Coordinates of C-alpha atoms in Angstrom, one line a residue:
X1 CA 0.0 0.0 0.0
X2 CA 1.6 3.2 -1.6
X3 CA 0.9 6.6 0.1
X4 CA -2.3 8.2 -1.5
X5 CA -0.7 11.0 -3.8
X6 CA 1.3 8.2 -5.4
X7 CA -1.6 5.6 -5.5
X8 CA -3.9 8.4 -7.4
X9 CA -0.7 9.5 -9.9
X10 CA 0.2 5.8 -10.6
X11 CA -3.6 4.8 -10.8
X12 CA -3.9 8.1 -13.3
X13 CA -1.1 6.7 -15.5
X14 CA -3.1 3.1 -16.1
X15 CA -6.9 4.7 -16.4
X16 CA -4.8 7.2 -19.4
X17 CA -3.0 4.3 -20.9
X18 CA -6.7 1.9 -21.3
X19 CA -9.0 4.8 -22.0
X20 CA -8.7 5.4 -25.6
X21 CA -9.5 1.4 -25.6
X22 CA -12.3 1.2 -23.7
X23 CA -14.1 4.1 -25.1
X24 CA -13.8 2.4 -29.0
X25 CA -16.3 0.0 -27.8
X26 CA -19.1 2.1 -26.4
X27 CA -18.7 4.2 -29.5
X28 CA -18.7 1.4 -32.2
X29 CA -21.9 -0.2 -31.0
X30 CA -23.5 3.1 -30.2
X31 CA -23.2 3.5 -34.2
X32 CA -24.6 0.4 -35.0
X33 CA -27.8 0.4 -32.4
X34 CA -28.1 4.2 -34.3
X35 CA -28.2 6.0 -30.6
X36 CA -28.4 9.3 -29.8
X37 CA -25.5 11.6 -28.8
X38 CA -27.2 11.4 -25.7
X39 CA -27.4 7.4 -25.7
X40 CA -23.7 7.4 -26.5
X41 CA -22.7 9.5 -24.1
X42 CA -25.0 7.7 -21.7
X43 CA -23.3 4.0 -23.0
X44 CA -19.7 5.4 -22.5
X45 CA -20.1 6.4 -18.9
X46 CA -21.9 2.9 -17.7
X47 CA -19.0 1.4 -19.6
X48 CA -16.3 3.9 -17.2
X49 CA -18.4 3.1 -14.2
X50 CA -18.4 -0.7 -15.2
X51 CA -14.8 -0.8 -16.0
X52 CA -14.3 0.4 -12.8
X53 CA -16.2 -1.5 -10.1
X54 CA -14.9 -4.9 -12.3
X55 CA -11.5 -3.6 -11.9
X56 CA -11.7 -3.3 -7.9
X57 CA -13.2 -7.0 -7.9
X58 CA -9.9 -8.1 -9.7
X59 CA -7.9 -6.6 -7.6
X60 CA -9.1 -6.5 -4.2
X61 CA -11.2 -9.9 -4.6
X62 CA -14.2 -11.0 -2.4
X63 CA -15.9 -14.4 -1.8
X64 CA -14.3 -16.1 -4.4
X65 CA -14.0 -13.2 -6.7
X66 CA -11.1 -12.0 -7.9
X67 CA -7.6 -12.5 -9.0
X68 CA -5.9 -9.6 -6.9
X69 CA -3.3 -8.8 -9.3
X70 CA -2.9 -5.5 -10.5
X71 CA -5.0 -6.5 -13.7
X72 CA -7.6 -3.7 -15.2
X73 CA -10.6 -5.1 -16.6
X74 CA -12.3 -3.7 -20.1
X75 CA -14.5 -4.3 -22.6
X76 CA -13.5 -7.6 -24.6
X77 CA -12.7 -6.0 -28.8
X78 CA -13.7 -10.0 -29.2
X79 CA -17.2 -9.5 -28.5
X80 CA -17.7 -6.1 -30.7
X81 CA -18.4 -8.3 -34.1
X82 CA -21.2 -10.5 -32.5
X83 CA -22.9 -7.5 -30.7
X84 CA -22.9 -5.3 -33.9
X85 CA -24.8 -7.8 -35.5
X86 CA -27.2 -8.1 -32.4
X87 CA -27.6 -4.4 -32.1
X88 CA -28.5 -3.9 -35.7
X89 CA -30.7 -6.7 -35.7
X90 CA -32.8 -7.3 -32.4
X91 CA -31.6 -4.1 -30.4
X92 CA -29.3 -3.4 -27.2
X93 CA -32.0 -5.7 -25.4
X94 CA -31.1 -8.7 -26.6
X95 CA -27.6 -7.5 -26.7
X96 CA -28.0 -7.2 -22.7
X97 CA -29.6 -10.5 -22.6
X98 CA -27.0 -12.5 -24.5
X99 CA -24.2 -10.5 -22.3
X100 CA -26.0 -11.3 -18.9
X101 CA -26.4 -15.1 -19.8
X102 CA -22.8 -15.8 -21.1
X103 CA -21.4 -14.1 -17.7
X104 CA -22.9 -16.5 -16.1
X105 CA -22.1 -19.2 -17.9
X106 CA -18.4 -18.4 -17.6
X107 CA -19.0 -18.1 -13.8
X108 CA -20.1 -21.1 -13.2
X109 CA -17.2 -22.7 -16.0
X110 CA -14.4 -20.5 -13.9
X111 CA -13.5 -23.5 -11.6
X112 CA -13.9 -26.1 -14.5
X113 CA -12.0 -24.1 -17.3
X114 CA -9.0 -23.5 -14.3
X115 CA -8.0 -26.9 -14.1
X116 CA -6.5 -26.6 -17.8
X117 CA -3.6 -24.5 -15.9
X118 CA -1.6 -27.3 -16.8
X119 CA -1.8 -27.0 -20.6
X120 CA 0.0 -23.5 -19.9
X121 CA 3.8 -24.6 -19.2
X122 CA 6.8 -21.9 -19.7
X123 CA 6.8 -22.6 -23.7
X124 CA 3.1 -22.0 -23.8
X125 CA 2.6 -18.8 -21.7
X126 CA 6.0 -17.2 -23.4
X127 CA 4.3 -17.5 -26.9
X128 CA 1.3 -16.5 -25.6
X129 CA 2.5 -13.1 -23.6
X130 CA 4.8 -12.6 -26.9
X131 CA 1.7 -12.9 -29.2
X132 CA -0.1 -10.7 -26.7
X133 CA 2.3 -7.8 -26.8
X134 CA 2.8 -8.1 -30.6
X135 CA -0.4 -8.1 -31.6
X136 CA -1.0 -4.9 -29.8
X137 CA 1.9 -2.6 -31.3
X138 CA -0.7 -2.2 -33.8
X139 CA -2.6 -0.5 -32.0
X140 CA 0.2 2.3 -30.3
X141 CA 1.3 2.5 -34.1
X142 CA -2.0 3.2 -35.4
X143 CA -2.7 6.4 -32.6
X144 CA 1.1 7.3 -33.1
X145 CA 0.0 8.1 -37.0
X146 CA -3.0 9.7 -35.2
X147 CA -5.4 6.8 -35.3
X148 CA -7.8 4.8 -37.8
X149 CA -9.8 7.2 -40.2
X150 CA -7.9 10.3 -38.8
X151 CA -7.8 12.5 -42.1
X152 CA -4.5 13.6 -40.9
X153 CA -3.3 9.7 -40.4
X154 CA 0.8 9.8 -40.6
X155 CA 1.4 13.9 -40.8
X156 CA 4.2 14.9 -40.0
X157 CA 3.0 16.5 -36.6
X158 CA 1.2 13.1 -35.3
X159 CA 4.7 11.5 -35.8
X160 CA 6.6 14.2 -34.2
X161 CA 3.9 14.0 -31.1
X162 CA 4.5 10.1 -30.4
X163 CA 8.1 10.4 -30.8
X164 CA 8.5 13.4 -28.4
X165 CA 6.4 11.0 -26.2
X166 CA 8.2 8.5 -26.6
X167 CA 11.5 9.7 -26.1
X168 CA 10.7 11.6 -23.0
X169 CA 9.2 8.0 -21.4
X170 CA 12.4 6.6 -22.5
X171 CA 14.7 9.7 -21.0
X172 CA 12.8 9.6 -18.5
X173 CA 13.7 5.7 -17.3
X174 CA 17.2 6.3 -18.0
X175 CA 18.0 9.8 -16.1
X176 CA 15.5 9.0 -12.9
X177 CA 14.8 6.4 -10.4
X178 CA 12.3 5.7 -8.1
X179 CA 9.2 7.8 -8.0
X180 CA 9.4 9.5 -11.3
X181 CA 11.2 6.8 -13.4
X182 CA 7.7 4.6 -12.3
X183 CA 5.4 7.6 -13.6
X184 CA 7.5 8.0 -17.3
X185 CA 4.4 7.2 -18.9
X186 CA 2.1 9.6 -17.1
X187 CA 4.9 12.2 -17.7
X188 CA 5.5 11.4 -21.0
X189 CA 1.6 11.9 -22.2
X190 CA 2.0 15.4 -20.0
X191 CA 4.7 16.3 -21.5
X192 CA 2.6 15.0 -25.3
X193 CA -0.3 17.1 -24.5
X194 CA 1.5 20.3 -23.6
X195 CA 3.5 20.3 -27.0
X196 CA -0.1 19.1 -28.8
X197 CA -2.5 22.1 -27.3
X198 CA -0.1 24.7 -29.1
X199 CA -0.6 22.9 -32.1
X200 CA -4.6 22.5 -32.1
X201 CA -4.6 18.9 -31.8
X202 CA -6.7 18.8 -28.2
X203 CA -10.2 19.1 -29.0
X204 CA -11.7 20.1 -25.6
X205 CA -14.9 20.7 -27.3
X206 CA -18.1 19.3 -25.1
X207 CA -16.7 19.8 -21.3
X208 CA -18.8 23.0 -20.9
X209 CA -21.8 21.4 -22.1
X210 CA -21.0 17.9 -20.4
X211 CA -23.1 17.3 -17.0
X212 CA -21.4 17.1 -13.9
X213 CA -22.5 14.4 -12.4
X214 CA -24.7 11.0 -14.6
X215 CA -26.1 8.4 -12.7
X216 CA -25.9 4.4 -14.4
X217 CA -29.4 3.1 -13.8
X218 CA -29.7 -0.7 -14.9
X219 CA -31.6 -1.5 -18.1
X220 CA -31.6 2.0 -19.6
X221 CA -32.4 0.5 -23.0
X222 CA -35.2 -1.9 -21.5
X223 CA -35.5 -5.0 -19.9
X224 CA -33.4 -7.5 -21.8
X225 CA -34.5 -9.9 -24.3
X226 CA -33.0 -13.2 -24.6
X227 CA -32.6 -15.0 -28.2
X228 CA -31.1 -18.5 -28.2
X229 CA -28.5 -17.2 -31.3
X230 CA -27.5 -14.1 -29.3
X231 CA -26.9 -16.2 -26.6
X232 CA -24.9 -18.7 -28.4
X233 CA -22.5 -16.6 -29.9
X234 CA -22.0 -14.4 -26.8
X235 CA -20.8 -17.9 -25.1
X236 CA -18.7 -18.2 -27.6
X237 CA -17.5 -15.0 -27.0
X238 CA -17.0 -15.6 -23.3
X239 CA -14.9 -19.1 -24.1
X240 CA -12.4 -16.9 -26.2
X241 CA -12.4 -14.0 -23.6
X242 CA -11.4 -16.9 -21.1
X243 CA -8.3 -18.2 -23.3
X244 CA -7.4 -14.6 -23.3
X245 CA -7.5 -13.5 -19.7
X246 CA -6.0 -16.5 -18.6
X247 CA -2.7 -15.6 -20.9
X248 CA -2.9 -12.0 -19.4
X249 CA -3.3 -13.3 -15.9
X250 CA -0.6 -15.7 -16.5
X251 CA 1.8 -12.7 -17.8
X252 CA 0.9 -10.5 -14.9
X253 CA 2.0 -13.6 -12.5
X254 CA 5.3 -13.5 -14.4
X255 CA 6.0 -9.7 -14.5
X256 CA 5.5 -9.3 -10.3
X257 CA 6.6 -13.0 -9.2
X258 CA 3.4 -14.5 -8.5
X259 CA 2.9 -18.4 -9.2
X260 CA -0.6 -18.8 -10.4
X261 CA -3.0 -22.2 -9.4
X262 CA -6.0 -23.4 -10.1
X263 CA -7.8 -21.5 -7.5
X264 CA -6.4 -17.8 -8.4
X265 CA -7.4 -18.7 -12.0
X266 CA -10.8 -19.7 -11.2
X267 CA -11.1 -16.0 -8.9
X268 CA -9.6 -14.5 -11.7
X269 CA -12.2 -15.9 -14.5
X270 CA -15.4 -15.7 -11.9
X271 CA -14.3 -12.1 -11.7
X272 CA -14.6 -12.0 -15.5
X273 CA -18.5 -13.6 -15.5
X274 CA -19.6 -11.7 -12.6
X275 CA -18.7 -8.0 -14.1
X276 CA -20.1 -9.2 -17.6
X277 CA -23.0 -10.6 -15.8
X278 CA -22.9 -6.7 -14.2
X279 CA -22.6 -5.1 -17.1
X280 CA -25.4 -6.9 -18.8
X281 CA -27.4 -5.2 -16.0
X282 CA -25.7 -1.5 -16.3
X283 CA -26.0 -0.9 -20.0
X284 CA -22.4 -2.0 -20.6
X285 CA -20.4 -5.2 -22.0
X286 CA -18.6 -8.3 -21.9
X287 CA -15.3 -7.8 -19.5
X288 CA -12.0 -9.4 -19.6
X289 CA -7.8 -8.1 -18.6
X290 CA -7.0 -5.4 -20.4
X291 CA -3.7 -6.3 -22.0
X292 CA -2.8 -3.1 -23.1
X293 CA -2.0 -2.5 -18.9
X294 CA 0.2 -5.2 -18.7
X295 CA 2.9 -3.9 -20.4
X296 CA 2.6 -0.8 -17.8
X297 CA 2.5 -2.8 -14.9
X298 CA 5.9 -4.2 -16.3
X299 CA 7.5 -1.0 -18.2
X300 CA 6.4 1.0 -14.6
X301 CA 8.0 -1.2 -12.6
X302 CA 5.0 -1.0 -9.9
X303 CA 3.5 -4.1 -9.1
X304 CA 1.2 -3.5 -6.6
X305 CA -3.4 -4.1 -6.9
X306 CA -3.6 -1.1 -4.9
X307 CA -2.3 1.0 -7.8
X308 CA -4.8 -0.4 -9.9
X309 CA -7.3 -0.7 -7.3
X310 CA -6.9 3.2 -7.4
X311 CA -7.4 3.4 -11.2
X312 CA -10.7 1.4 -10.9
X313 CA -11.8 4.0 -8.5
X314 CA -11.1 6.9 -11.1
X315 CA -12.6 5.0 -13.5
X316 CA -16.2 4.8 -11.2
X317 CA -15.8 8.6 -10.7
X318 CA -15.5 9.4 -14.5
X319 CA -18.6 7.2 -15.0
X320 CA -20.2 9.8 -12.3
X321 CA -18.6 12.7 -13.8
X322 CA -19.2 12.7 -17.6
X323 CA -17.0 16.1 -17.4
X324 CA -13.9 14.3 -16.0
X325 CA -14.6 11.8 -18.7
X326 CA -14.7 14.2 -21.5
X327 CA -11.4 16.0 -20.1
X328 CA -9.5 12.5 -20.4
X329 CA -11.2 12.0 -24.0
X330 CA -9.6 15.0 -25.2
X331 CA -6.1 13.5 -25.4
X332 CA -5.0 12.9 -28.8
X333 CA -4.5 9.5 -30.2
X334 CA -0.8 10.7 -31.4
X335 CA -0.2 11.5 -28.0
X336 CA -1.5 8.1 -26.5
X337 CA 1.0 6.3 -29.5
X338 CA 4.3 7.2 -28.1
X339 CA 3.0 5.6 -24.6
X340 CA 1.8 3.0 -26.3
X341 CA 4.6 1.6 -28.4
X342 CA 6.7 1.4 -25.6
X343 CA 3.9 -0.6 -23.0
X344 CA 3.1 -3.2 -25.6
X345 CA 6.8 -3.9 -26.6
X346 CA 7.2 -4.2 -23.1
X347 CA 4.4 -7.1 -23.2
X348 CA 6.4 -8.8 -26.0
X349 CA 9.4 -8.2 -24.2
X350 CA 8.2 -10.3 -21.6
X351 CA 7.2 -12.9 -23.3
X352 CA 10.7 -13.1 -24.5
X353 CA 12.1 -13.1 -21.2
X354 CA 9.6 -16.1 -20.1
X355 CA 10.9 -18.3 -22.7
X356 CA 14.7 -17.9 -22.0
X357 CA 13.6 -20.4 -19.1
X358 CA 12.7 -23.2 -21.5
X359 CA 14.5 -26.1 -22.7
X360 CA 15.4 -25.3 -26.7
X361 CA 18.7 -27.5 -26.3
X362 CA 17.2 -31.0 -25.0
X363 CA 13.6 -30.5 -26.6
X364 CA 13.6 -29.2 -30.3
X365 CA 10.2 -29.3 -30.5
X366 CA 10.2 -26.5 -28.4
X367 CA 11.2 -24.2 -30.9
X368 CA 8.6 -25.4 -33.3
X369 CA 6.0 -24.5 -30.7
X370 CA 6.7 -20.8 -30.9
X371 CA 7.7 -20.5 -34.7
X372 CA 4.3 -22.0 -35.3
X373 CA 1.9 -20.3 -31.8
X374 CA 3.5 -16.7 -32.9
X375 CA 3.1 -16.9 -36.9
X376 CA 0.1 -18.3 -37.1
X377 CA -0.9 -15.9 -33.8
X378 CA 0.0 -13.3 -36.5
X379 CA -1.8 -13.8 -39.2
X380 CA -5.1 -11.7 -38.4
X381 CA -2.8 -8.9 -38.7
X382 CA -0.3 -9.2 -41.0
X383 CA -3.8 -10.5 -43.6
X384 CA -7.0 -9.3 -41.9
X385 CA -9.1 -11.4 -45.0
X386 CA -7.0 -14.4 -44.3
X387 CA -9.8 -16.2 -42.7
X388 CA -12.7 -14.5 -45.1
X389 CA -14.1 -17.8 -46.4
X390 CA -14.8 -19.6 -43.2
X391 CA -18.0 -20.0 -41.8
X392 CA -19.6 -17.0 -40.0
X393 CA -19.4 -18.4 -36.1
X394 CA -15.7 -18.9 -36.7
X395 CA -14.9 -15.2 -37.5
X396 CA -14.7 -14.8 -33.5
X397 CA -11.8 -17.1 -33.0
X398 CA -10.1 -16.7 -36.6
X399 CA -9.9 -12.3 -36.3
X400 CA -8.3 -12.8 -32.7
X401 CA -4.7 -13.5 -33.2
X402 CA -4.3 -13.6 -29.1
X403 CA -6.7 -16.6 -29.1
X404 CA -5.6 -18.0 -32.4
X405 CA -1.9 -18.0 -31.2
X406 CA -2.9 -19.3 -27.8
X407 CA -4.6 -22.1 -29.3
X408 CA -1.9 -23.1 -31.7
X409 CA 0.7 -22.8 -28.8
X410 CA -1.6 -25.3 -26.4
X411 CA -2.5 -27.8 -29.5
X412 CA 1.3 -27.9 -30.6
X413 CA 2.7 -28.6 -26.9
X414 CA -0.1 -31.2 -26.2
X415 CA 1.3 -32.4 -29.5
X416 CA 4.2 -32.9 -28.8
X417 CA 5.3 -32.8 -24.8
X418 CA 2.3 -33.9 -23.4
X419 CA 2.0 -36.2 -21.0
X420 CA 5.5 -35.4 -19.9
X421 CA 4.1 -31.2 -19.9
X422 CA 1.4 -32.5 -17.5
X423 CA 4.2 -34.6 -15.2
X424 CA 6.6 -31.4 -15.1
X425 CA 3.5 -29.1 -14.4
X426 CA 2.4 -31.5 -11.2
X427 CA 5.9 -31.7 -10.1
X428 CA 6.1 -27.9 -10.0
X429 CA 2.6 -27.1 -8.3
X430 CA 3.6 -29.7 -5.9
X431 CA 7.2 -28.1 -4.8

């Protein structure tokens, strides 16, 4: 437990680095549902209050709830496909209705799904965390060129923006210690938005206007319908959410030293169905580990749930404060790029570091397991139509390279180690 001024700057840092993320989802199905401005505004705030009481059940835990690592929970990109089509079709009702039953499927499939821990040796959950950060420096290199549909993508002055950020994280880490080496990102997006005011990229456009204070009241839209394919493909959803989270879980275990069992996996994924199951309930969506915070957690240096305990707080107050909200919206995706490029090569980074332990010299196969986990993990983004012929239920699994990798890395080393994966894996949990 950190003293409160460097709880509330070190919680800032992670609620800045996941909120560009976790607004793209609100906003995407707010488009297809055809909602108000009002609606929108309305949907992105129960997602901020959402994010944030699922976030303090991850960290602080209850019952048997809860990881408590310093893991922030958002809304899963893997379940924005599926709820499109449910919005345009059938309405946010049955959106609600399919979310609400699938989080409760997973938490009753939490201790069941935990006993695969096993399948998830050092050669699995190194591809996996590499794959993880990989597959996000996308994303920091898409808001470094000022992000997706930008008319300005790749100027000249987006580019300049996420280097300065960039370089100042990275001068930053190298010229200080302690204190403010662990807030370089934080100081880094400060130091990004004070050269990008100047320069009219910070659109602070809708704070006067914004309310002060918006209450979440549960089933805004209606009470929730429930249609047996919504459903299904929301489980679906869930069981790909659940590969996902476990491989951030296990790369937050790795970053701050924590051996993960059965029984924190199973907290961690009833954590997951209970704040889906929630946000069925407050207008808002499936949740899982925001990867994108890993890499913080590591590149920070600060390892503690209270941190990010303190970042689901802010995230509950900008739900209750649509002004506060629309302050930290105002930051420019260019900024948010420099930050980012850094945090999720930090992720791949240590996935790289977890598979120095392994055994390449004794077990060849080894190295075939993470040729194969990490290109095929990469193949939604390197060929986004890749996968455009398969049937319609697959598109889930086959557009997530983080799943797609996972399950080529589990298949491969069942493959080919397995049973003697399984013996190694008792022999550990045992000592």
């Amino acid at each position: 437990m950190l003293p409160t001024g460097q709880l509330f700057l070190y919680g800032l840092q992670h609620v800045l680095a996941m909120y560009a993320g976790a607004v793209a989802v609100p906003l995407i199905i707010a488009g297809a549902a055809h909602l108000t401005k009002a609606e929108t505004a309305f949907l992105i705030n129960a997602d901020m209050f959402t994010c944030g009481i699922a976030t303090l059940i991850q960290t602080l835990g209850f019952w048997k709830l809860g990881i408590r690592l310093p893991v922030i929970q958002g809304v899963s990109f893997a379940a924005v496909a599926p709820m499109v089509i449910i919005a345009r079709s059938m309405g946010m009702e049955a959106v609600y209705g399919a979310v609400i039953v699938a989080g409760l499927i997973a938490f009753f499939l939490a201790p069941y799904f935990s006993k695969l821990l096993h399948f998830f040796p050092p050669v699995v959950t190194g591809s996996v965390i590499t794959i993880i950060g990989i597959s996000l420096l996308p994303v920091g290199v898409e808001w470094a060129a000022g992000g997706t549909g930008n008319a300005n993508y790749g100027a000249l002055t987006n580019l300049f923006i996420a280097g300065i950020v960039l370089l100042a994280i990275l001068l930053i880490q190298k010229y200080f210690k302690g204190f403010i080496a662990n807030i370089s990102v934080l100081l880094g997006l400060f130091i990004g938005m004070l050269i990008a005011i100047p320069l009219g990229l910070v659109n602070f456009s809708g704070v006067t206007t914004a309310p002060w204070l918006g209450i979440d009241r549960p089933f805004y839209f209606g009470f929730p319908k429930f249609d047996w394919g919504a459903i299904g493909a929301m489980i679906l959803v869930m069981l790909v959410t659940m590969v996902e989270s476990t491989g951030d879980f296990l790369a937050l275990g790795e970053i701050v030293g924590k051996q993960i069992d059965e029984e924190d996996l199973a907290r961690g994924l009833r954590g997951d169905g209970f704040a889906t199951m929630l946000g069925g309930v407050l207008n808002a969506f499936p949740y899982t580990a925001f990867a994108q915070n890993v890499g913080l957690v590591g590149l920070s240096g600060v390892k503690s749930r209270f941190v990010v305990a303190t970042s689901g707080i802010i995230l509950v107050a900008l739900g209750l404060f649509p002004k506060l909200a629309t302050i930290i919206a105002s930051i420019p995706y260019a900024v948010l790029g420099g930050a980012g490029i850094a945090m999720f090569g930090v992720v791949a980074a240590n996935g790289i570091k977890t598979l120095s332990r392994v055994d390449f010299e004794n077990n060849p196969h080894n190295i075939f397991i993470v040729a194969i986990s990490i290109g095929v993990g990469l193949i939604p983004m390197v060929a986004p139509d890749f996968f455009k012929m398969f049937p319609a239920w697959s598109q889930i699994i086959l557009h997530s390279g983080i799943t797609l990798g996972s399950l080529t890395a589990i298949i491969l080393n069942i493959f080919f180690n397995y049973p003697n994966s399984l013996a190694l894996h008792k022999k550990s949990f045992t000592n």
